[in-house]
mmCIF file of C-alpha atoms in Angstrom:
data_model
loop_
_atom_site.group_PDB
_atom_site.id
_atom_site.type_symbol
_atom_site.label_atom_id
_atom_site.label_comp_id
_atom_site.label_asym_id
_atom_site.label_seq_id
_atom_site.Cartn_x
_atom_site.Cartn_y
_atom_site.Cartn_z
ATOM 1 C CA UNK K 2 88.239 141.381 131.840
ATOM 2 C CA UNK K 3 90.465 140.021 134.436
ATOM 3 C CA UNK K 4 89.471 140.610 138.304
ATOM 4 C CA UNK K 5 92.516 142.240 138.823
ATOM 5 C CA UNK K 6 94.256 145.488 137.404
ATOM 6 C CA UNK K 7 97.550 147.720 138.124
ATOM 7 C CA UNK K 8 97.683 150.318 140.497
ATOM 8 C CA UNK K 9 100.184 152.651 142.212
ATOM 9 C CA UNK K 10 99.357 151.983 145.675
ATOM 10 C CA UNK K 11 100.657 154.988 148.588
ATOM 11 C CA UNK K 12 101.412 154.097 151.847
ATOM 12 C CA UNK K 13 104.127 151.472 152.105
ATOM 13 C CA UNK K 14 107.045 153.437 151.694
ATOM 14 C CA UNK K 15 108.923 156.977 150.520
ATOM 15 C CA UNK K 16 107.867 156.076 147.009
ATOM 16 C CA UNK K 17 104.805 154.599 145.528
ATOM 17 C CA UNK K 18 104.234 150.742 144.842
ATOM 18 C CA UNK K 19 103.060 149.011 141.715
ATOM 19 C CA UNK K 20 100.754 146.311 142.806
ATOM 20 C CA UNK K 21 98.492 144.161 141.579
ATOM 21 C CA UNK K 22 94.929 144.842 143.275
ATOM 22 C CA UNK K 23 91.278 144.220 142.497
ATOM 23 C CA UNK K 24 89.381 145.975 140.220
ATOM 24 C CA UNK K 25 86.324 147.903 141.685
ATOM 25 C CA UNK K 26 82.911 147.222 140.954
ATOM 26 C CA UNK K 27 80.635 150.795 140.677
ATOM 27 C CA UNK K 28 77.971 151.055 142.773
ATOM 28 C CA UNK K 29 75.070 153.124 142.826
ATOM 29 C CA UNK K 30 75.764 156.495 141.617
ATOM 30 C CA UNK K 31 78.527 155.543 140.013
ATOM 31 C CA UNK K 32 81.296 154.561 136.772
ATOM 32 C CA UNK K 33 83.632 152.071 135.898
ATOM 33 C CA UNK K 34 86.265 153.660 133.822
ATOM 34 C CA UNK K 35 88.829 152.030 131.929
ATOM 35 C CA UNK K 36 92.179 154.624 132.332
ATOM 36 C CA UNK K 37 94.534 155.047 129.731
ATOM 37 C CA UNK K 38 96.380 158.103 130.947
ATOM 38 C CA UNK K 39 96.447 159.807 134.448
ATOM 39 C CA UNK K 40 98.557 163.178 134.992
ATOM 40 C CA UNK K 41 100.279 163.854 137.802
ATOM 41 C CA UNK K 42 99.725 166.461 140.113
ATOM 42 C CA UNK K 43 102.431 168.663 142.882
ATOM 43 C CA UNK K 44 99.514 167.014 145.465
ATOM 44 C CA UNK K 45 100.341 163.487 144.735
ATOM 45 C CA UNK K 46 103.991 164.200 146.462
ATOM 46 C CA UNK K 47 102.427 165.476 149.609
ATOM 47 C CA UNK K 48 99.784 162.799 149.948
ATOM 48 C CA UNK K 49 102.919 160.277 149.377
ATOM 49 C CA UNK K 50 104.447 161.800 152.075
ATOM 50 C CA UNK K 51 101.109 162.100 154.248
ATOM 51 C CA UNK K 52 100.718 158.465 153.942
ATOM 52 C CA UNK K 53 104.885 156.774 154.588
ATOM 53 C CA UNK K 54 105.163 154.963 157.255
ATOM 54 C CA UNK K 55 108.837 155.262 157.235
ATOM 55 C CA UNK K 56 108.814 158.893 157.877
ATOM 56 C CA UNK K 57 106.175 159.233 160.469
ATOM 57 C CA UNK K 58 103.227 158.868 157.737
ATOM 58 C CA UNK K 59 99.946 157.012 158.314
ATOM 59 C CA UNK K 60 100.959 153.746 156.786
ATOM 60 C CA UNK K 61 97.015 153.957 155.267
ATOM 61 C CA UNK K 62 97.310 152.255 151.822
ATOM 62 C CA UNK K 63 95.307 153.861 148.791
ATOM 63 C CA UNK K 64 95.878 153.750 144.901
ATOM 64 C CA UNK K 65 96.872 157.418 144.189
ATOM 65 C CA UNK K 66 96.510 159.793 142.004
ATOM 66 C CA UNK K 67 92.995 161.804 140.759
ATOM 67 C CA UNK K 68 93.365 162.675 137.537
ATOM 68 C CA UNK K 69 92.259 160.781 134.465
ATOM 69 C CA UNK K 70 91.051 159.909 130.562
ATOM 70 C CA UNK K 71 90.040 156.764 129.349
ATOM 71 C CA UNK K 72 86.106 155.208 128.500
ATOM 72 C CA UNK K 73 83.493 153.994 130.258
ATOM 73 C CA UNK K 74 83.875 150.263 131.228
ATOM 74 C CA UNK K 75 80.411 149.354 133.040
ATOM 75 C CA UNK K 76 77.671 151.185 135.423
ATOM 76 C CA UNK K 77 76.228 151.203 138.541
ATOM 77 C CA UNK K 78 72.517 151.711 139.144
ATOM 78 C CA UNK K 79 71.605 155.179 138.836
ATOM 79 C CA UNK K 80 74.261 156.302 136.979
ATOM 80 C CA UNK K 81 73.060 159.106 134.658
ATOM 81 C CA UNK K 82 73.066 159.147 130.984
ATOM 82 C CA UNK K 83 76.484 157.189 130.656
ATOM 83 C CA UNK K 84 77.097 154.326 128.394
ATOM 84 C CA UNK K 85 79.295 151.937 128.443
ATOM 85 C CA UNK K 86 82.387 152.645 125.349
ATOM 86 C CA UNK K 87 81.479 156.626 126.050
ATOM 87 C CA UNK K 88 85.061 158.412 125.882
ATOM 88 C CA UNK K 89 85.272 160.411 128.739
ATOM 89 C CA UNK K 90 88.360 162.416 131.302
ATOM 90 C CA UNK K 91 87.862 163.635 134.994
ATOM 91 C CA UNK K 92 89.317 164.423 138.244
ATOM 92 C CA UNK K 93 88.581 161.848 141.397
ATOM 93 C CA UNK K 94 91.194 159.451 143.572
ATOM 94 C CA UNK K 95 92.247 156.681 143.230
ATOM 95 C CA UNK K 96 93.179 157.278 139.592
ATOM 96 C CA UNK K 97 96.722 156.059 138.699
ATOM 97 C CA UNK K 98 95.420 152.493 138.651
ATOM 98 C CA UNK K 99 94.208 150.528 134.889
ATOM 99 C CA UNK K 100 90.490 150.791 136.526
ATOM 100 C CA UNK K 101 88.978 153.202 138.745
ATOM 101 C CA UNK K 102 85.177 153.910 140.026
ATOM 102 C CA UNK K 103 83.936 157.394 139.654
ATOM 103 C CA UNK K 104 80.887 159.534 140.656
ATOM 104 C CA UNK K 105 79.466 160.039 137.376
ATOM 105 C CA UNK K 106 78.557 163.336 138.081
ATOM 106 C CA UNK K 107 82.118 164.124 138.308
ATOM 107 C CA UNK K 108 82.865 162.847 135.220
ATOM 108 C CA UNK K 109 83.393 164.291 131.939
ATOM 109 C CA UNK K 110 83.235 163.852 128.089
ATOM 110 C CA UNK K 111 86.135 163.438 126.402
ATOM 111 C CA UNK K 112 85.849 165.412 123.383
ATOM 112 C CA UNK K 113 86.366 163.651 120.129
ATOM 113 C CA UNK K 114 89.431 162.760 118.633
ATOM 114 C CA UNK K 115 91.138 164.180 122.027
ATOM 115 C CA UNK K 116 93.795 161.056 123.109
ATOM 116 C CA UNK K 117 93.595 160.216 126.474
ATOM 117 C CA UNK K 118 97.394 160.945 126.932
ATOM 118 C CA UNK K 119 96.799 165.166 126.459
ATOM 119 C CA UNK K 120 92.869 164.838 127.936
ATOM 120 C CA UNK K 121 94.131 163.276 131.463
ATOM 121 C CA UNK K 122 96.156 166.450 131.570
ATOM 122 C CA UNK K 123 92.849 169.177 131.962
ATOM 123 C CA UNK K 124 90.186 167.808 134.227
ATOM 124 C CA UNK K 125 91.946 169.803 137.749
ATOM 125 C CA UNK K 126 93.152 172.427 136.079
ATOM 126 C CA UNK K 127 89.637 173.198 134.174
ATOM 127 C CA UNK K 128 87.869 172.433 137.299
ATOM 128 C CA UNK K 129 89.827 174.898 139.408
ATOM 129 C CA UNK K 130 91.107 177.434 137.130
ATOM 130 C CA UNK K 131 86.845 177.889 135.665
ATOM 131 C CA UNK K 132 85.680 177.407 139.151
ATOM 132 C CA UNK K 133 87.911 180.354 140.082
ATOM 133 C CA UNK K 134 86.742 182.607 137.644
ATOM 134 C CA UNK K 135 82.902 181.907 138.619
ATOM 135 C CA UNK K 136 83.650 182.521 142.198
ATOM 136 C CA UNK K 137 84.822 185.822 141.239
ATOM 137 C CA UNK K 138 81.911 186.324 139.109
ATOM 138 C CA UNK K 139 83.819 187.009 136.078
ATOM 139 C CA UNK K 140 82.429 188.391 132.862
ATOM 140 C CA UNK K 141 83.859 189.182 129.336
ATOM 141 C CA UNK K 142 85.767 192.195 129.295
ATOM 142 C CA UNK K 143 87.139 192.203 132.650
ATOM 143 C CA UNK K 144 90.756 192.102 132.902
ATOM 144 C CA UNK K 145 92.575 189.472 134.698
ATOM 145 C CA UNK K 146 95.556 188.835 136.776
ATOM 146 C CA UNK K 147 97.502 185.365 137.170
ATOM 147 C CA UNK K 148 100.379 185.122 139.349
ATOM 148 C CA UNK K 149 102.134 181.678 139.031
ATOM 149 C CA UNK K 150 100.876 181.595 135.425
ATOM 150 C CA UNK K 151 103.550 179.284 134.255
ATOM 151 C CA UNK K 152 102.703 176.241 136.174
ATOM 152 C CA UNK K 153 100.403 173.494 134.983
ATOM 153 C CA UNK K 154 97.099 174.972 136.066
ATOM 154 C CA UNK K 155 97.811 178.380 135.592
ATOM 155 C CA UNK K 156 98.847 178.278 132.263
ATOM 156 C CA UNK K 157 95.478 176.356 131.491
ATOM 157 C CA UNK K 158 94.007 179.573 133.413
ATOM 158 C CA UNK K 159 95.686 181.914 131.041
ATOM 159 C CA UNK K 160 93.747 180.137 128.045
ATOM 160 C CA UNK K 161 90.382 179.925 129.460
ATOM 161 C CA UNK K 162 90.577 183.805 130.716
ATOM 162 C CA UNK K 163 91.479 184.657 126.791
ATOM 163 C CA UNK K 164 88.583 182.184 125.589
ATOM 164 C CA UNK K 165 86.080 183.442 127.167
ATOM 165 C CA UNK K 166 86.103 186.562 126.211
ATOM 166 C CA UNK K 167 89.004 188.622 129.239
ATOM 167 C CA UNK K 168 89.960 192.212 127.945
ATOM 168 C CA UNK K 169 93.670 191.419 129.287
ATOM 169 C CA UNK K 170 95.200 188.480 130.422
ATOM 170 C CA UNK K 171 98.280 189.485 132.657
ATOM 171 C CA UNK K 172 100.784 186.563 133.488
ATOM 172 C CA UNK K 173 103.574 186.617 136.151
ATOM 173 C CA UNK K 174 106.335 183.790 136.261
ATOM 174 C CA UNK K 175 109.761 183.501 137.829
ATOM 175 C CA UNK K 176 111.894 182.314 134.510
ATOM 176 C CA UNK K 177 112.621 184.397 131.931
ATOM 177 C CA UNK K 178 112.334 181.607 129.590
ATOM 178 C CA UNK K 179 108.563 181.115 129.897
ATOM 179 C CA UNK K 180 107.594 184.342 128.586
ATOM 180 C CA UNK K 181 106.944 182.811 125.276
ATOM 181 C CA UNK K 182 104.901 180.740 126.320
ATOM 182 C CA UNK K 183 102.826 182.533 128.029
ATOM 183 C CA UNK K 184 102.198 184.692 125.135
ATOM 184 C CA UNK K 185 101.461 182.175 122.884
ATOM 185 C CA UNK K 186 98.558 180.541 125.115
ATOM 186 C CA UNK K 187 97.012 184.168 125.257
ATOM 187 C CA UNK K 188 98.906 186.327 128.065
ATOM 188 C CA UNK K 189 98.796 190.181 126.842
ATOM 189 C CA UNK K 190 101.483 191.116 128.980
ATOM 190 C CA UNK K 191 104.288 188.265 131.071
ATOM 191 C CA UNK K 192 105.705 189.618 134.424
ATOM 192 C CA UNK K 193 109.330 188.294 136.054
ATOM 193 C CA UNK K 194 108.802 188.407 139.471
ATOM 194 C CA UNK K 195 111.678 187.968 140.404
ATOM 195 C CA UNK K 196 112.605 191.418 138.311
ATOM 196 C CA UNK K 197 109.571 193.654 138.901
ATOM 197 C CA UNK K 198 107.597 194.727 141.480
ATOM 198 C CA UNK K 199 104.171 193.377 141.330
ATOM 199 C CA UNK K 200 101.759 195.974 142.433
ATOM 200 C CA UNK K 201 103.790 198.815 140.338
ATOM 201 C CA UNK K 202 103.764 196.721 137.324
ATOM 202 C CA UNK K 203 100.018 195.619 137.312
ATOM 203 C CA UNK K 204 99.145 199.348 137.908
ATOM 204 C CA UNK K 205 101.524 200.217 134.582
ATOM 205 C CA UNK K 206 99.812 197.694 132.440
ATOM 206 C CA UNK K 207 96.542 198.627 133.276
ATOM 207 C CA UNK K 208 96.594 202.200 133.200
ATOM 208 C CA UNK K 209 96.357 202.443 137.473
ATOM 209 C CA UNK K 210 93.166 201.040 137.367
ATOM 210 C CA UNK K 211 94.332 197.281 138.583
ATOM 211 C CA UNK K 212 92.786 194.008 137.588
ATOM 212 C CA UNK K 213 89.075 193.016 137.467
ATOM 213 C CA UNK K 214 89.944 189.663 138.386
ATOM 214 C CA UNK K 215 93.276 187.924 140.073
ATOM 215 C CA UNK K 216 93.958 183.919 139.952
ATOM 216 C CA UNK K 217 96.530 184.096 142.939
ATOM 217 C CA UNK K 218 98.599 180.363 142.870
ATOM 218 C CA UNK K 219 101.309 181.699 144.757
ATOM 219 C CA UNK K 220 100.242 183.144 147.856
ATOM 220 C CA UNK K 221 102.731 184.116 150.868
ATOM 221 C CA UNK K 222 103.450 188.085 150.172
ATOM 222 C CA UNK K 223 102.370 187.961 146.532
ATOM 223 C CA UNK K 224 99.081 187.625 147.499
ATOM 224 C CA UNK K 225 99.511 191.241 149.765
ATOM 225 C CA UNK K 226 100.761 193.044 146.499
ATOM 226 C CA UNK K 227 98.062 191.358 144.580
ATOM 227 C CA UNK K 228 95.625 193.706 146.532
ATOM 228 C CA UNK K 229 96.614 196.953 145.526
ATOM 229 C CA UNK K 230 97.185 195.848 142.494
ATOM 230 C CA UNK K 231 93.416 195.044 142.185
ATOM 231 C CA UNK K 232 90.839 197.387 140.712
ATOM 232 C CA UNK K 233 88.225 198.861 142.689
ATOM 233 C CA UNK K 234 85.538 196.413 143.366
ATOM 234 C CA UNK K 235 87.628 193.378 141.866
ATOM 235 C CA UNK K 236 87.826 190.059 143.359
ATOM 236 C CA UNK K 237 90.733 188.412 144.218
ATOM 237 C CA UNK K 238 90.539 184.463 144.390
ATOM 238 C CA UNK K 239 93.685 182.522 146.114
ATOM 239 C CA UNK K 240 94.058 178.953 144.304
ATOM 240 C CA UNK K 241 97.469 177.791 145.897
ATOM 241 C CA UNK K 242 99.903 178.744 148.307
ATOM 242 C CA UNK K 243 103.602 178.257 146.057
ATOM 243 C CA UNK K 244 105.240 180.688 148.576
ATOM 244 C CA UNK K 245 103.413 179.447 151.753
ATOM 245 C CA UNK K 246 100.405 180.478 153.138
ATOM 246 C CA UNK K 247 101.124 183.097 155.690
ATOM 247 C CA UNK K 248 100.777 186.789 154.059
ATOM 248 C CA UNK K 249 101.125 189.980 155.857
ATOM 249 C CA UNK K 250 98.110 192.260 154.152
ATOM 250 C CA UNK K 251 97.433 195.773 154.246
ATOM 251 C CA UNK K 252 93.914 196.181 155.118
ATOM 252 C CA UNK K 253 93.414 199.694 154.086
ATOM 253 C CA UNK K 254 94.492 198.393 150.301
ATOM 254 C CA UNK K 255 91.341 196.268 150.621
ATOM 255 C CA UNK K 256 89.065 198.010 152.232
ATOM 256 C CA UNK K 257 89.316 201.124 150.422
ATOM 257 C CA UNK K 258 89.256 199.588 146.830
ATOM 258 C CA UNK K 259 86.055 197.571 147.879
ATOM 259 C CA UNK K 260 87.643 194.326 147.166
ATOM 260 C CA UNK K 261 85.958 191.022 147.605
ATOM 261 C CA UNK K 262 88.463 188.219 148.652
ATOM 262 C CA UNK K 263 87.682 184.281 147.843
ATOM 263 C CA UNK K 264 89.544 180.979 148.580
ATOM 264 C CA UNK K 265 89.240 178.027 146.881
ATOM 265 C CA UNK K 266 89.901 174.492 147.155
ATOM 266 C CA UNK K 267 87.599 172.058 144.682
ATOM 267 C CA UNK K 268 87.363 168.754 146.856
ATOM 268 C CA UNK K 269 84.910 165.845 146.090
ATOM 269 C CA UNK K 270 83.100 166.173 149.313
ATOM 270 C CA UNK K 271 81.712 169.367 148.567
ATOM 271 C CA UNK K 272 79.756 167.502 145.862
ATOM 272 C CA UNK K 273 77.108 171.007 145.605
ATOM 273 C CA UNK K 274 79.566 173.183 144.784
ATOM 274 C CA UNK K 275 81.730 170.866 142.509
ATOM 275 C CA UNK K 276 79.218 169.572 140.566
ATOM 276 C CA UNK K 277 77.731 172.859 138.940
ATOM 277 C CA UNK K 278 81.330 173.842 138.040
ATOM 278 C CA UNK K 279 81.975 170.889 135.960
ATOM 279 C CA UNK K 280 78.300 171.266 134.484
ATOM 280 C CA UNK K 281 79.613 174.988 133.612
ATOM 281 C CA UNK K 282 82.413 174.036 131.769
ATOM 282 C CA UNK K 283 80.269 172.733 128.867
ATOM 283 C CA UNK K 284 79.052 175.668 127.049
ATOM 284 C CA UNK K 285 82.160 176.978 126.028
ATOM 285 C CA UNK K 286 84.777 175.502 127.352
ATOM 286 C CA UNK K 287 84.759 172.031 126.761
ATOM 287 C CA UNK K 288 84.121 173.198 123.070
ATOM 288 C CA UNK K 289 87.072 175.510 123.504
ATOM 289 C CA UNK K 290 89.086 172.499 123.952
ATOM 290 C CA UNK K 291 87.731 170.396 121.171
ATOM 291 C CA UNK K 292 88.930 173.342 118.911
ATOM 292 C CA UNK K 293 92.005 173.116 120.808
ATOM 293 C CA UNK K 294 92.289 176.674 121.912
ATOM 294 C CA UNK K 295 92.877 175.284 125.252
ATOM 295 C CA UNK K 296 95.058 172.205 125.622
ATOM 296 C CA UNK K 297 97.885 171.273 128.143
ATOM 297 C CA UNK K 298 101.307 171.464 128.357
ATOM 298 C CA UNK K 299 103.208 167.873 128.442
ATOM 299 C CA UNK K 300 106.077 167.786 129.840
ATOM 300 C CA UNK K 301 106.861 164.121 129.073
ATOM 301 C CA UNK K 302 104.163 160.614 128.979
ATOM 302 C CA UNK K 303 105.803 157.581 130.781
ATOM 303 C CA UNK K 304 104.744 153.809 130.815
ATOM 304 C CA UNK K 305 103.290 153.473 134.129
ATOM 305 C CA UNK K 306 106.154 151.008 134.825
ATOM 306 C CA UNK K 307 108.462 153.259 134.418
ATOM 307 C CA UNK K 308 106.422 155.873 137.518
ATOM 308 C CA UNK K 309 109.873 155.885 139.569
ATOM 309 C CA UNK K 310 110.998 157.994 136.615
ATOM 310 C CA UNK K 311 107.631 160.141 136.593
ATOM 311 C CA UNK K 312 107.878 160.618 140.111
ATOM 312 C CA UNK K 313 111.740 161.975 139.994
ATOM 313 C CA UNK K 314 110.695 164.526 137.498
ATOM 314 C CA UNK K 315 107.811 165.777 139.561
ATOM 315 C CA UNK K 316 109.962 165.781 142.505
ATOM 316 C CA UNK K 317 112.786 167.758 141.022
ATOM 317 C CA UNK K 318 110.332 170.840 140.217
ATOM 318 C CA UNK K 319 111.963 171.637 136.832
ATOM 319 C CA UNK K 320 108.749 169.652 134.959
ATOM 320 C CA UNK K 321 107.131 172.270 131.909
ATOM 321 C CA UNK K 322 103.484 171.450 132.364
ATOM 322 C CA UNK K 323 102.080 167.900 133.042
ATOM 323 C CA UNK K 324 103.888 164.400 133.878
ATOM 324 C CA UNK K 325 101.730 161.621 132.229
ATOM 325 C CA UNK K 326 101.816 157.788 133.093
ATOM 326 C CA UNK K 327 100.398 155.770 130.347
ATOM 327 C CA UNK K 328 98.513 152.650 131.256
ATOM 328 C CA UNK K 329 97.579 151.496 127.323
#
């Protein structure tokens, strides 16, 4: 192994660099992982932004990226019940980059036979979209509501909810020509928002009682209608904010139906509440996904020499699912 690796380094310009930097050495606590595959994320725009120095950014220099699939390369001291070879995926910075160090309690098996190019695709989505449902306490049975279904992580939450066990998956999206998708990953019914009023049309589906459960990734005033549209004593859990995150609510439509309201946000500070989620997601999920009744949505893989490419599709909004740099 050479001592150094590639990496897409943030902070020098409008667009990300590829350098040549060291690799890291894990310390205690942690993994070194050899990465195949990272996914890109909407986030890794913003922090690219966050961080130009051209346009008022910090000018801080970091590798980017935070999602990930590849095997375990060496260990720190203290690091679990890793080996080195083990295949394994996860979610922590620093990621678009041939090496990267991770908490090992962040990280995750890769189930067999799973290529790193579709598992670097899961680990934020599983994270959030399972995380979500165990805020809100979910159970089999209950019905659930996703708004913003058709982008990458919410059309990984429309295959957990039907995995483990929901009584109706409900899926809204803005183009027509998802609807097929979102059938085919599990959603009972598809909703055009741009077509049909929210709160009417959840009440239709469900018979006026509303959902058990709603995955809200759009926020702004679908996140209002998402209240009434919730059923007595439901939770409503607000991932991402699509639309913005200002929304006008009528308080009487959550009061009176006893609703319980949650935001989330999975970060890798908040190490005690991260950490059980990921440890939940191996029961039945992470099985769910060896059987592949949960898998991403590629939109295309790229060399990671060819990121300028990745990064115009990600900018241009019209990606289907995941953008994947390959670094095999």
């Amino acid at each position: 192994m050479t001592d150094t690796m590639r990496a897409l380094v943030s902070g020098r310009g409008p667009d990300w660099v590829l350098a040549e930097v060291s690799i890291p050495e894990p310390g205690p606590g942690q993994v070194l992982v050899r990465n195949r595959a990272s996914a890109t994320n909407n986030a890794d725009l913003s922090m690219l932004a966050g961080a130009d120095p051209t346009s008022g950014g910090t000018g801080e220099e970091f590798v980017a990226g935070f999602e990930y699939a590849g095997e375990i390369a060496a260990l720190g001291i203290d690091a679990g019940d890793w080996r080195v070879g083990d295949p394994v995926m996860g979610t922590y910075p620093s990621s678009f980059a041939d090496y990267l160090v991770a908490d090992h309690r962040f990280v995750l098996p890769r189930p067999e036979g799973l290529e790193p190019e579709v598992a670097c695709a899961l680990p934020t989505a599983l994270l959030t979209e399972f995380g979500a449902l165990t805020v809100a306490g979910f159970q089999a049975g209950q019905s659930v509501l996703i708004t913003g279904a058709s982008a990458g992580i919410g059309l990984i939450g429309v295959q957990i909810a039907r995995v483990l066990g929901a009584s109706q998956v409900i899926a809204t999206t803005r183009s027509a020509d998802k609807r097929d998708l979102l059938t085919s990953l599990g959603a009972d019914t598809v909703l055009l928002s741009e077509n049909e009023e929210l709160t009417e049309a959840v009440l239709a589906a469900t018979q006026g009682v509303g959902a058990d459960v709603v995955l809200d990734h759009v926020a702004g005033q679908t996140f209002a209608r998402c209240l009434p549209a919730t059923a007595e004593d439901g939770h409503v859990v607000n991932i991402g904010r699509l639309a913005g995150p200002e929304s006008g609510i009528d308080l009487d439509a959550l009061s009176y139906r006893h609703l319980t309201v949650h935001g989330v946000s999975y970060g890798f500070s908040r190490d005690w509440e991260t950490v059980p989620i990921l440890q939940g997601l191996l029961p039945e999920v992470l099985p769910a996904v060896a059987r592949g009744q949960i898998h991403p949505i590629i939109d295309r893989t790229v060399d990671i020499t060819d990121f300028a490419r990745a990064a115009q599709r990600l900018r241009s909004g019209e990606a289907v699912g995941k953008i994947v740099l390959s670094f095999t």
